[in-house]
Structure formats: C-alpha cells, structure tokens
GROMACS .gro file of C-alpha atoms in nm:
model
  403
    1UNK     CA    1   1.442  -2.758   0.218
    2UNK     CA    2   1.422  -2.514   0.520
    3UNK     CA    3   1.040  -2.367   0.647
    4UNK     CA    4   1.015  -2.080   0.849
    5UNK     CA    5   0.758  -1.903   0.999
    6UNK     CA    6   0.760  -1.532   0.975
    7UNK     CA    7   0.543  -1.287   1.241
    8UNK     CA    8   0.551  -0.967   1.312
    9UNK     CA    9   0.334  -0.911   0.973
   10UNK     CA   10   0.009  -0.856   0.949
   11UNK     CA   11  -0.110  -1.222   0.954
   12UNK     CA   12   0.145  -1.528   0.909
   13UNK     CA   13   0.318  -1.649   0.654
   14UNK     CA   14   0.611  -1.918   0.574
   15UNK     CA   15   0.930  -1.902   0.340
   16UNK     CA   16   1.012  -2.221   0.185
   17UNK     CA   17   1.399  -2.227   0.080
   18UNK     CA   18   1.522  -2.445  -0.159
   19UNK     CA   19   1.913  -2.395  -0.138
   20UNK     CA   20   2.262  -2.555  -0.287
   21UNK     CA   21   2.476  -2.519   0.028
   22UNK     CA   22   2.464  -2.212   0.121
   23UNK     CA   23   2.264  -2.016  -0.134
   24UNK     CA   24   1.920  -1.978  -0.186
   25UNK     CA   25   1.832  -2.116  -0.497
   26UNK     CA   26   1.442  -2.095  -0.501
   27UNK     CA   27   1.206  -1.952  -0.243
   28UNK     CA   28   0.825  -1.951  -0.215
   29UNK     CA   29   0.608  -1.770   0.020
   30UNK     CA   30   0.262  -1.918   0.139
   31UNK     CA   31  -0.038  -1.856   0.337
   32UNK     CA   32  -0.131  -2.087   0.550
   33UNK     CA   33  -0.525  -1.982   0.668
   34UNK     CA   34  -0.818  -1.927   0.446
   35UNK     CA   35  -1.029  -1.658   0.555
   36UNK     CA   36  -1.362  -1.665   0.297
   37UNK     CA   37  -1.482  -1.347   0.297
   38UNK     CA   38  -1.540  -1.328  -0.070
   39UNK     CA   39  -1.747  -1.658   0.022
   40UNK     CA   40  -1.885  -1.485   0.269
   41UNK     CA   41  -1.992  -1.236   0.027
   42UNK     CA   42  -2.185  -1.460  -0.249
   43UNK     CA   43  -2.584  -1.411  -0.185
   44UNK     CA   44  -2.546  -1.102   0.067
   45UNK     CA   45  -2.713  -0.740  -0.032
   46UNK     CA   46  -2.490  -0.523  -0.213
   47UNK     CA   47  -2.472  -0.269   0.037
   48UNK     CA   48  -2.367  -0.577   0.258
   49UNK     CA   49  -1.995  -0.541   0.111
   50UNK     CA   50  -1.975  -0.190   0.258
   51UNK     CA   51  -1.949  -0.341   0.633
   52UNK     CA   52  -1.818  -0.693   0.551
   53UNK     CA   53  -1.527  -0.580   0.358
   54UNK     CA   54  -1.359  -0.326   0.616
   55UNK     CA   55  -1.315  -0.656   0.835
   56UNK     CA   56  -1.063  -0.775   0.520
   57UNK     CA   57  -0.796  -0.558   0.720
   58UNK     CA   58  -0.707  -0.402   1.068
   59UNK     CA   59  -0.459  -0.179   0.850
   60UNK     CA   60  -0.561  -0.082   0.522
   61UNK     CA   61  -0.952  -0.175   0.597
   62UNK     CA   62  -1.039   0.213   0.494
   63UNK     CA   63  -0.914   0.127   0.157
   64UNK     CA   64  -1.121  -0.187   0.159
   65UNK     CA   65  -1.421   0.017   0.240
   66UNK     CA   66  -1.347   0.325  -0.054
   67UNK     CA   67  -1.309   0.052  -0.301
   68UNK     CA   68  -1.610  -0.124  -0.229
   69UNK     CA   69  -1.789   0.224  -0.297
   70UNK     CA   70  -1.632   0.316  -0.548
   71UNK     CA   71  -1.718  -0.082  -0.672
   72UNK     CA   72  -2.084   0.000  -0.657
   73UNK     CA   73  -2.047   0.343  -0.789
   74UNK     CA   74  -1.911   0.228  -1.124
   75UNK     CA   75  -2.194  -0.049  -1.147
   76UNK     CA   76  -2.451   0.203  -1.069
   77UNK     CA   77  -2.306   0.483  -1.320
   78UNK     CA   78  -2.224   0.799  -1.099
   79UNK     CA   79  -2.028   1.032  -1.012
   80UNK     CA   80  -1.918   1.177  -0.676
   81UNK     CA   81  -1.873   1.578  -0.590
   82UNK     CA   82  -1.469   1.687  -0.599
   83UNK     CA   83  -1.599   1.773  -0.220
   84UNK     CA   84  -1.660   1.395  -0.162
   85UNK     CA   85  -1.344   1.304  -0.381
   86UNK     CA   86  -1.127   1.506  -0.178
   87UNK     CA   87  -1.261   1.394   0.172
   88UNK     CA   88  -1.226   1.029   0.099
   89UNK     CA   89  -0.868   1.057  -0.068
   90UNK     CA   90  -0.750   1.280   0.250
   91UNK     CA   91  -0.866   0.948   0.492
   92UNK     CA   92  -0.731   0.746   0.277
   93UNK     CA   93  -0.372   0.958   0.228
   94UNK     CA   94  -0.347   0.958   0.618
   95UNK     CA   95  -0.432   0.607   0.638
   96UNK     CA   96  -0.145   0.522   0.446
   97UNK     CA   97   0.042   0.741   0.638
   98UNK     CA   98  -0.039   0.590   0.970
   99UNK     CA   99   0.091   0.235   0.811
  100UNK     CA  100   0.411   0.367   0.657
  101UNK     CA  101   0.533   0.536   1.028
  102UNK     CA  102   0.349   0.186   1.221
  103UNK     CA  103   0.592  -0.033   0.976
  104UNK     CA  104   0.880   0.183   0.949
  105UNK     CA  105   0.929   0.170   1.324
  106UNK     CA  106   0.783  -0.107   1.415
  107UNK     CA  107   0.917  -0.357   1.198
  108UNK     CA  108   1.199  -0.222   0.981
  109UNK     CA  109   1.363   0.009   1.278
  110UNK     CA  110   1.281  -0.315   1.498
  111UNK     CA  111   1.463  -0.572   1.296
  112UNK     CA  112   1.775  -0.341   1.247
  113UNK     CA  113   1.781  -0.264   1.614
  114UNK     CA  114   1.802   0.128   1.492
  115UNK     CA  115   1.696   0.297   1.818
  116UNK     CA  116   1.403   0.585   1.791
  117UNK     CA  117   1.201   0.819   1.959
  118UNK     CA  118   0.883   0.622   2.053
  119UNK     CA  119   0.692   0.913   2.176
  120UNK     CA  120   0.698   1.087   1.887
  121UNK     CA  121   0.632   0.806   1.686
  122UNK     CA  122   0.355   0.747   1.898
  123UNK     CA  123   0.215   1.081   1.936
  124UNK     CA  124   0.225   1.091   1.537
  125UNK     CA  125   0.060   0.797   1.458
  126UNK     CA  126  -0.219   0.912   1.730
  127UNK     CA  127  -0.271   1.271   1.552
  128UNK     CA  128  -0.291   1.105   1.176
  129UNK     CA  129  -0.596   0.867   1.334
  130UNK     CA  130  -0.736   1.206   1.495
  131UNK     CA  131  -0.716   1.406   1.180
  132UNK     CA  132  -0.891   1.075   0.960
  133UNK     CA  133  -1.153   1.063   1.215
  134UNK     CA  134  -1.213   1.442   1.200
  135UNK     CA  135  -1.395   1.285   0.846
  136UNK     CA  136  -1.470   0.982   0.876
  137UNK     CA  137  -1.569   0.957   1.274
  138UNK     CA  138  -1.338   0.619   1.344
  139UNK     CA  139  -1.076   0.457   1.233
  140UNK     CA  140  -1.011   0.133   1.221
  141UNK     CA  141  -1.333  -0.024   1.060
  142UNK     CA  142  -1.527   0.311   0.940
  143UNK     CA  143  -1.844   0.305   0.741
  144UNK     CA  144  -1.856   0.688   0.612
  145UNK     CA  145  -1.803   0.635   0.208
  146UNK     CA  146  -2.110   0.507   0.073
  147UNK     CA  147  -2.200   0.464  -0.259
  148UNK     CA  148  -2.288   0.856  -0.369
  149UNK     CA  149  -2.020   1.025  -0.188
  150UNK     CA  150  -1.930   1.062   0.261
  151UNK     CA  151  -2.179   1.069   0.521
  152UNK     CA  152  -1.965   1.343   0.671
  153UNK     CA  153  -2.047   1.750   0.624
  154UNK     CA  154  -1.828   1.902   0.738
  155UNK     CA  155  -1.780   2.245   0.852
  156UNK     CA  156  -1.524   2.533   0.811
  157UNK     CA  157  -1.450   2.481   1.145
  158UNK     CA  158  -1.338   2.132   1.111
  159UNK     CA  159  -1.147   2.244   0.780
  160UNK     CA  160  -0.950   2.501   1.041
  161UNK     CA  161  -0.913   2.177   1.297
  162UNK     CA  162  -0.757   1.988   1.035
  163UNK     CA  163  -0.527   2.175   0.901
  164UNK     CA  164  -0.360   2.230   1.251
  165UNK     CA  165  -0.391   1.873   1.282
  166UNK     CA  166  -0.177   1.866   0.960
  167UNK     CA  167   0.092   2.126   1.088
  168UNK     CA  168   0.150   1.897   1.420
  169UNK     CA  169   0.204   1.621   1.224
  170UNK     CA  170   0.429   1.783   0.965
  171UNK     CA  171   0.628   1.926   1.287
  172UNK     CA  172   0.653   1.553   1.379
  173UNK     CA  173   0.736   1.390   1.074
  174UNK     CA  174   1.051   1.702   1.051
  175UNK     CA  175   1.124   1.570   1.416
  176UNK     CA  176   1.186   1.220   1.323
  177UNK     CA  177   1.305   1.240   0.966
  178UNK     CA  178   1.453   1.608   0.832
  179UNK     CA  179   1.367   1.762   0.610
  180UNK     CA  180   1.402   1.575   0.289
  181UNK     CA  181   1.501   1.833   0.049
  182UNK     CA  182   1.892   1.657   0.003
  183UNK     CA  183   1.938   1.306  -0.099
  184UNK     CA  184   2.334   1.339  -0.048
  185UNK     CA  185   2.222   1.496   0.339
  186UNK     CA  186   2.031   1.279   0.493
  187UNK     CA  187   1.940   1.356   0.853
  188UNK     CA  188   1.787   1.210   1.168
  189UNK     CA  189   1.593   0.888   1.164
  190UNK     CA  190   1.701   0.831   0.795
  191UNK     CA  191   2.054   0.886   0.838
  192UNK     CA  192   2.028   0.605   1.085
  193UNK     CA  193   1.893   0.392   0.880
  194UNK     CA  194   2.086   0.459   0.586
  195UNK     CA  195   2.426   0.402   0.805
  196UNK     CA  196   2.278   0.088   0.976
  197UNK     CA  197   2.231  -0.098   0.625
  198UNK     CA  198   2.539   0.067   0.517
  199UNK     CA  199   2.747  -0.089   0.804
  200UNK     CA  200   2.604  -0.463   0.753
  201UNK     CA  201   2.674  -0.395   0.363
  202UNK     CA  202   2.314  -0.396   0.301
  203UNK     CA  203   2.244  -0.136   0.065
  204UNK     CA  204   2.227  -0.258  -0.268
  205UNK     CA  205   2.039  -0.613  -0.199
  206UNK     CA  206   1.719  -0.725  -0.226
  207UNK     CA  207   1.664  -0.584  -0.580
  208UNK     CA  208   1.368  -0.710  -0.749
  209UNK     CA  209   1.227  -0.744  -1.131
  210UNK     CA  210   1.263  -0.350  -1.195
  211UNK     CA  211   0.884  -0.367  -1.326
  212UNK     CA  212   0.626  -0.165  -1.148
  213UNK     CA  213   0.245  -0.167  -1.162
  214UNK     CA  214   0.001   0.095  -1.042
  215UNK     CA  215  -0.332   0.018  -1.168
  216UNK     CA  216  -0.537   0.328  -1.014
  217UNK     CA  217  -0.622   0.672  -1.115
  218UNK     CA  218  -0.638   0.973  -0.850
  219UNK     CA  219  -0.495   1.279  -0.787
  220UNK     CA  220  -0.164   1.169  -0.666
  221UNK     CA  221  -0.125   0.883  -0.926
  222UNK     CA  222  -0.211   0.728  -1.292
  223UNK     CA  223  -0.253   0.384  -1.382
  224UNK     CA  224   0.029   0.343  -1.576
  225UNK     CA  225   0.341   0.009  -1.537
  226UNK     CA  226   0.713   0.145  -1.557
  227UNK     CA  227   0.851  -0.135  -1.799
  228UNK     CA  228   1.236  -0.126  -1.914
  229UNK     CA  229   1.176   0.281  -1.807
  230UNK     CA  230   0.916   0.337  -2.007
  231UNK     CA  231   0.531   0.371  -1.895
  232UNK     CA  232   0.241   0.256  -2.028
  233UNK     CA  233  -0.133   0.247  -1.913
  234UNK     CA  234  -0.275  -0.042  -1.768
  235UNK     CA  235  -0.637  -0.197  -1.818
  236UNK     CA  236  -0.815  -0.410  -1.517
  237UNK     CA  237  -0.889  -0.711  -1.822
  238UNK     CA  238  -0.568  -0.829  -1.839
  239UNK     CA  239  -0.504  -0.892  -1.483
  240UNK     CA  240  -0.511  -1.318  -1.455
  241UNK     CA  241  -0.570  -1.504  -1.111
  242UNK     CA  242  -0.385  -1.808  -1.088
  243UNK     CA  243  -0.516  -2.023  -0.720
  244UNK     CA  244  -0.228  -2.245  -0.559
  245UNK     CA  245  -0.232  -2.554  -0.436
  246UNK     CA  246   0.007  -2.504  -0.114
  247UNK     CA  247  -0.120  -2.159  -0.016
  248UNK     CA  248  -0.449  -1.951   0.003
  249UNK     CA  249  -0.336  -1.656  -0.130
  250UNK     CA  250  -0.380  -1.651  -0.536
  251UNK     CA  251  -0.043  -1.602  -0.813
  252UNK     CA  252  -0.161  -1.258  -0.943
  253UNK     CA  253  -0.020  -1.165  -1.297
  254UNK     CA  254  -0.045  -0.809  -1.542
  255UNK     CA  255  -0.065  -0.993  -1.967
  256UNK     CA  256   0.112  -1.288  -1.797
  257UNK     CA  257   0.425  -1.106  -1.585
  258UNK     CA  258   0.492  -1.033  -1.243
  259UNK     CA  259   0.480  -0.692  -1.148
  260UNK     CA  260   0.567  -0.466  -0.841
  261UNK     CA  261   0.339  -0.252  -0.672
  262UNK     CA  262   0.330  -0.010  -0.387
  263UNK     CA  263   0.568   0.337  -0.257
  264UNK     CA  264   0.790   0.302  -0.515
  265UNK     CA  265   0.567   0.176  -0.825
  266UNK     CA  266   0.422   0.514  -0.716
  267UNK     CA  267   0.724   0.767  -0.674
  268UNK     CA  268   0.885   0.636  -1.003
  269UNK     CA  269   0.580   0.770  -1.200
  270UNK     CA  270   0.694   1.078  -1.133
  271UNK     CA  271   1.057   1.286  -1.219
  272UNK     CA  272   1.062   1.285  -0.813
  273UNK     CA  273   1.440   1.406  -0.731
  274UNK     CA  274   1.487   1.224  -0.440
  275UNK     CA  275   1.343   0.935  -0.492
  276UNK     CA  276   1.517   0.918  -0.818
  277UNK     CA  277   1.857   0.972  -0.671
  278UNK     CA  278   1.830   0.610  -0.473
  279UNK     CA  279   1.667   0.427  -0.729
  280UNK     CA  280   1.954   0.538  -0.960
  281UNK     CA  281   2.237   0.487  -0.679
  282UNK     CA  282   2.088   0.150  -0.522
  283UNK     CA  283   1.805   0.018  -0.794
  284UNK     CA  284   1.500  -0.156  -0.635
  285UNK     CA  285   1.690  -0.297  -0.354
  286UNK     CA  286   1.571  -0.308   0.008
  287UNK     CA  287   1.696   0.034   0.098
  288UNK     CA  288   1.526   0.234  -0.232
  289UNK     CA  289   1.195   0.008  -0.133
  290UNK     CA  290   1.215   0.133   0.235
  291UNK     CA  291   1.307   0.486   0.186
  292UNK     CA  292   1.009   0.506  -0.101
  293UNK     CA  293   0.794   0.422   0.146
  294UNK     CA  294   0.887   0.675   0.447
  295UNK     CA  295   0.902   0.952   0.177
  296UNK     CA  296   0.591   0.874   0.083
  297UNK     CA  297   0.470   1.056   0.382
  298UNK     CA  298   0.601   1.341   0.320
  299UNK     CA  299   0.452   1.378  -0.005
  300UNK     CA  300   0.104   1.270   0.112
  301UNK     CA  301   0.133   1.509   0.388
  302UNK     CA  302   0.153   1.803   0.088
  303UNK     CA  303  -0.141   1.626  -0.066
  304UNK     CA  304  -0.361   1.659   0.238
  305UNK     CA  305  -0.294   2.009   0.263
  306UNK     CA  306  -0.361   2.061  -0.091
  307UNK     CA  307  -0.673   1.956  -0.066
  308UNK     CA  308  -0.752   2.079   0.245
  309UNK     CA  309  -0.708   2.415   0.094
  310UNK     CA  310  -0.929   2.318  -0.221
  311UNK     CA  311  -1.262   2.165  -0.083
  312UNK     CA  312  -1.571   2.358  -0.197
  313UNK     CA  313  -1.816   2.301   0.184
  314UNK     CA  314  -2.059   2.447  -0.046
  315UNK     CA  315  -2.059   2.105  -0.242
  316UNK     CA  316  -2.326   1.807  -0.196
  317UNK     CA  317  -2.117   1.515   0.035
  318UNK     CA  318  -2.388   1.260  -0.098
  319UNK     CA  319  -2.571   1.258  -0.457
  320UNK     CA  320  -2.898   1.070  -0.459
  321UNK     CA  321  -2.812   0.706  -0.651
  322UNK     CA  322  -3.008   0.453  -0.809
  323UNK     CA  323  -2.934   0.109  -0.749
  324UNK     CA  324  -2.855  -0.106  -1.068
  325UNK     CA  325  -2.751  -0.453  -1.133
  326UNK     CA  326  -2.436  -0.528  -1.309
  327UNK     CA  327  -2.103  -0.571  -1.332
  328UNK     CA  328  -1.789  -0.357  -1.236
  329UNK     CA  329  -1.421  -0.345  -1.160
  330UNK     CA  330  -1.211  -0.104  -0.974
  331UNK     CA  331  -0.837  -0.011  -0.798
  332UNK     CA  332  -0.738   0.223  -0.535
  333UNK     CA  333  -0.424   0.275  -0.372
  334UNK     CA  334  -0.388   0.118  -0.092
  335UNK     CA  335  -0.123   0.160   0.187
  336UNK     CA  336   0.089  -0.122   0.007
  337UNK     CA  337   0.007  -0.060  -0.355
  338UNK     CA  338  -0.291  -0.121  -0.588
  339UNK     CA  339  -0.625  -0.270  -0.448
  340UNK     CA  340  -0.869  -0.432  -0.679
  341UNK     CA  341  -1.237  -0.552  -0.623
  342UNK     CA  342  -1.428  -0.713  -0.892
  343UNK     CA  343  -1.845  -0.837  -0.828
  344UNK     CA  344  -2.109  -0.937  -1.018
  345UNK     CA  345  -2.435  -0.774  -0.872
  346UNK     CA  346  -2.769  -0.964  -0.951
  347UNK     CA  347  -3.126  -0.859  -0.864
  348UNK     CA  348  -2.945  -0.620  -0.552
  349UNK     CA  349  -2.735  -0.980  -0.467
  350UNK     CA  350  -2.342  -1.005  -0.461
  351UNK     CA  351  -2.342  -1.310  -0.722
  352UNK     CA  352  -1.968  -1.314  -0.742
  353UNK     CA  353  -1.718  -1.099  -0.543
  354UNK     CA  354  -1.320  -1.066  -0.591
  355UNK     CA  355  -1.078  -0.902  -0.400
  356UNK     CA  356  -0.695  -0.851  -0.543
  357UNK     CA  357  -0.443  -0.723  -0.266
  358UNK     CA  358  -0.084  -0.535  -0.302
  359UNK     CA  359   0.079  -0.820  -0.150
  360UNK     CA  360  -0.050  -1.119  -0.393
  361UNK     CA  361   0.133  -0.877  -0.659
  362UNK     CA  362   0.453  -0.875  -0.480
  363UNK     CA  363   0.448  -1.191  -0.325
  364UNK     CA  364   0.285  -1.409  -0.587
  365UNK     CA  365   0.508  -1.739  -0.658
  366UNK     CA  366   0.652  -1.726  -1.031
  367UNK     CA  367   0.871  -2.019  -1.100
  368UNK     CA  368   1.281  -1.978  -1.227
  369UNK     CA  369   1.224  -1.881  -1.526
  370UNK     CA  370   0.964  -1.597  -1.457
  371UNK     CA  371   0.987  -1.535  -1.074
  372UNK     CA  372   0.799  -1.271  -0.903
  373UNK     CA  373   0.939  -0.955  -0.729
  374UNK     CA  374   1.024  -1.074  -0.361
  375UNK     CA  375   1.143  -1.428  -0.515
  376UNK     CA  376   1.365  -1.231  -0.789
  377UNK     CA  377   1.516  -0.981  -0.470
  378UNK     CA  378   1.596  -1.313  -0.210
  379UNK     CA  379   1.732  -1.593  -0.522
  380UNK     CA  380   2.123  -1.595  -0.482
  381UNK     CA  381   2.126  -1.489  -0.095
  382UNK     CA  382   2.343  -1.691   0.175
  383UNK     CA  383   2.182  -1.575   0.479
  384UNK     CA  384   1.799  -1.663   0.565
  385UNK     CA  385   1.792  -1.365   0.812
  386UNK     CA  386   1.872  -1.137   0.523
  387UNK     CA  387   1.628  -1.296   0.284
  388UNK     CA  388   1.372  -1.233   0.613
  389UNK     CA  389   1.470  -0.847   0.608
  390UNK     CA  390   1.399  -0.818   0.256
  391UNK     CA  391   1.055  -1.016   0.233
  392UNK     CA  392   0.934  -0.779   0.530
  393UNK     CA  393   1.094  -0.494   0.289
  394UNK     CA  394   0.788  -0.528   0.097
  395UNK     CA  395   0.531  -0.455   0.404
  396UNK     CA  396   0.337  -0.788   0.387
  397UNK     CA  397  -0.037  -0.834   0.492
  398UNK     CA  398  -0.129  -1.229   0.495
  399UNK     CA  399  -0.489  -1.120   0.673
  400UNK     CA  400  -0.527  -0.943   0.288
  401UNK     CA  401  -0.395  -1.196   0.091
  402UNK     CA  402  -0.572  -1.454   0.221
  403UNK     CA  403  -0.902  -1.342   0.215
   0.00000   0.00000   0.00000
C-alpha cells in the first residue's frame, strides 16, 4: 500500500495504491479536510447562500453563485428575462474558459514539460476576467445573479466593449492553439501536446467507464447520460449520496452507477466532428479528456458571441420575486461538469442545504466490481507518475469536493 499526496490541484488530495508488484490493482482517492459550509448553511437566511456559497471555490465560485439563484428561483416559481439568461450564461461560459486555459497550461503543459507562450496565456486569461467583469463587476467571488435575474444593465456600449473583448481573445486562443477546423492537422500548442503524449506512448491510456452524465439544461447543453452510445435524459431524484468513512468528500452515484461528467460528457452530446474524431481514434483516454477540454473553448467562445449578438437591452435584468418556502433542486455546468445544489427553505431559513460537485462524480470511490471513472482509467497501470497524469486529467477541485 503506497499514499501519495497530490498538489498542484485545487485543494489536496491523496491516492491510495493497492498494487501486485508492479501494477496497480486498486486505487482510491480521498479528501483529507472538511470544510462545512453546507453546515455553515443550516439556520442562515436564504439570501445568505448567495454570499456564503461563492466562498465554496476560488475557480468555479461564479457557478456556485448562478446555482444558488437559480436554487431559489425554482423554490420561489419564476422565471428570468432571455436578457438575464444570456448575461449570466456569458459569465459563466468565460468562467469556464478562464479554468480550461489556467489548467491546460498550468498543470497539464506543466507536468509534460511542453514549453508555451506565457504571455499570451497570460494576457488571455486577463481579457476573459475583463470581459466577465464587464457583467458581473468582479470576478473571483461576484454577487451580481440574484434571485430574479443580474444586478447589471447594461448598455449598448458595453455590448460594443465586449464583443472586442471577444475578438482579442479569439485572436489569442488562434495564437496558442490553430485553428481547429482539422483533426488529422493539428497545429501549435496542440500539436505539442499531441506529439509529447505520443512520444512517451501516452495516447490511448487512462480510459475510463465510457459513461457520461450531464445533468443540466442550457443553451449549449441537455441533460441527457451517453450510455453504451445511446442518450437518455436524466432526472435530479435518482442521484444517491453515499458519505465515506476515510474521506470528506461523498461517493456520488446516477440509479446506482458511476458516471463521468465534464468537457467531454458535454462535446459527445453533440455529432461534434472533431471531438468525435479522438474519441473514436483514442476512446476516453487522457488525451480525448484533455483535448475535450481545450476545445471546449473554442466552442464557448462562439457561444459568447452568439449571444452577444442576441441580447434584447430593452429587456428587464431583474423581475420583482416573492419569497416562498419550499423545496428545490437544480444543476448547472460548471467548469468541470455538472453542479448540483439541493435546500430545504423553512419560514425564509436554509433548513437543509446540499451541494454535489463535478469532481465527487469523477472521483467518487466504486469498489472492483463497479469502480468509478478515474479508478476504472488508473486499474492495470505500472507507473504511479502515470496514474498521477491521468487523475489530474480529470481537472480535480478538493476545495469543492470537500465542502
């Protein structure tokens, strides 16, 4: 039995090998620090959750802070303008954005020693922030999505603002990646990659359960799970928590299976060409996982200017609300797949409040006869620094999981 502790994710977390000579013949991953905030939560105002749970993340805390409307909204039974809708989905798109270039580089490009143009990277990263805040007036930690709709109004100024905004960082992205349109071509920053896993015979490992979840609805994608190719839709009920006795984060399950979520649960809903062509080629291994996720951007960056182009400024950012008790349950995407909160609202009180990250789906502990994804993609490996590349594969936040 071999423990190691792995940084350089959001958080800390350890693998625990179990191995017959040489191979790994069992792994789990745990979380070694409770954080509370859904303790935190129980007793607080409603409206509480709308400050407390951006502090969930340094990353994905935007995400935190849409679902957490979005939470309320459902218990209180309205509906947003497309105008408010469209704001909130193009701070969260570039949010995700901002994660997929900070973990691309910073970890992935890192651990490969693939060198890179920092600058750009930098200057990138910097822009996406400028053209969130545009909206939502900070990032990390905003508070602009309240229940109702955005506390931003924007003008047709700021539309114009953002969408050069959007060109520079489209210019960027081209800079550092090509242009995507041939799978068989790749160029710049992904031709690196692809010949750096290529030359340490990397390419096809790592593959996990071939199962994908996404349990949200928006305009880039449908709750739906990919299951032996086929998709069906997915309901909130028949997610199951399962707590641990060895780590704080929580086994996370869809009708009793483990599921993937994230990038590629995403892309594969879709007869995306590209995307297609790896998963085909190379399955759900380590290079289809990262390459899912840096194409991502470029697909989100087509979203944002979609709906640049579409928002109606003529459009209410806020609708009047009425407060309700209740129950509810809701998912966004998140920068590493689905997000789910769950609460119980009582006389204005949080009575009960749950929070279900990306990472307890793809890190959740199965055993060998049902593992989960990232146990599935490291059983049968020799090397532990191989089974590290493809756990970090999967874009881990412990500060999430371990809420």
């Amino acid at each position: 039995m071999k423990i190691d502790l792995l940084e350089k994710i959001e958080g800390e977390a350890y693998l625990e090998f179990k191995t017959d000579g040489d191979e790994i013949v069992d792994v789990r991953v745990l979380f070694p620090h409770f954080r509370g905030v859904e303790n935190i939560l129980v007793g607080k105002d409603a409206w509480d959750a709308l400050v407390i749970n951006p502090r969930v993340c340094g990353i994905c805390g935007h995400a935190h802070l849409q679902a957490t409307a979005s939470l309320l909204e459902s218990i209180y039974r309205i509906e947003i303008t497309q105008k408010a809708q469209l704001i909130r989905e193009i701070t969260r798109f570039c949010e995700i954005i901002q994660n997929h270039l900070k973990w691309c580089y910073l970890v992935i490009f890192q651990e490969l020693q693939i060198p890179y143009d920092f600058t750009t990277m930098h200057q990138t990263i910097a822009l996406v922030n400028k053209l969130l805040a545009l909206f939502s007036g900070q990032w990390p930690h905003s508070a602009y999505a309240i229940p109702g709709g955005v506390t931003c109004d924007p003008t047709a100024l700021d539309i114009v603002k953002a969408k050069q905004i959007r060109a520079q960082i489209q210019s960027n992205i081209f800079k550092l990646f090509g242009s995507f349109e041939d799978p068989k071509k790749l160029e710049k920053d992904l031709k690196k990659l692809y010949e750096t896993l290529h030359a340490k015979d990397l390419l096809s490992v790592g593959i996990g359960l071939n199962r994908f979840i996404t349990l949200s609805q928006d305009s880039y994608v449908e709750n739906v799970k990919i299951l032996n190719k086929k998709k069906r839709k997915t309901k909130l009920r028949y997610i199951k928590e399962i707590g641990q006795s060895d780590s704080y984060a929580k086994n996370v399950t869809y009708n009793n299976r483990f599921y993937e979520t994230g990038p590629l649960a995403r892309l594969l809903q879709n007869p995306d060409f590209f995307i297609r062509y790896f998963y085909r080629k190379y399955k759900d291994s380590i290079f289809t996982r990262i390459i899912a996720r840096i194409y991502e951007i470029n697909i989100l960056i087509k979203k944002i200017e979609h709906h640049l182009n579409s928002i109606d400024l003529n459009q209410l950012s806020v609708v009047e609300i009425e407060k309700k008790d209740g129950e509810g349950a809701i998912s966004i995407e998140a920068a590493r797949g689905s997000l789910v909160h769950k609460a119980i609202i009582a006389e204005g009180k949080i009575e009960n409040y749950s929070i279900i990250t990306p990472t307890q789906w793809n890190l959740s502990n199965g055993s060998s006869d049902n593992p989960s994804s990232i146990q599935k993609a490291i059983i049968g490996l020799q090397d532990r620094k191989i089974a590290n590349l493809i756990f970090r594969s999967f874009d881990i936040c412990s500060v999430c999981t371990t809420h």
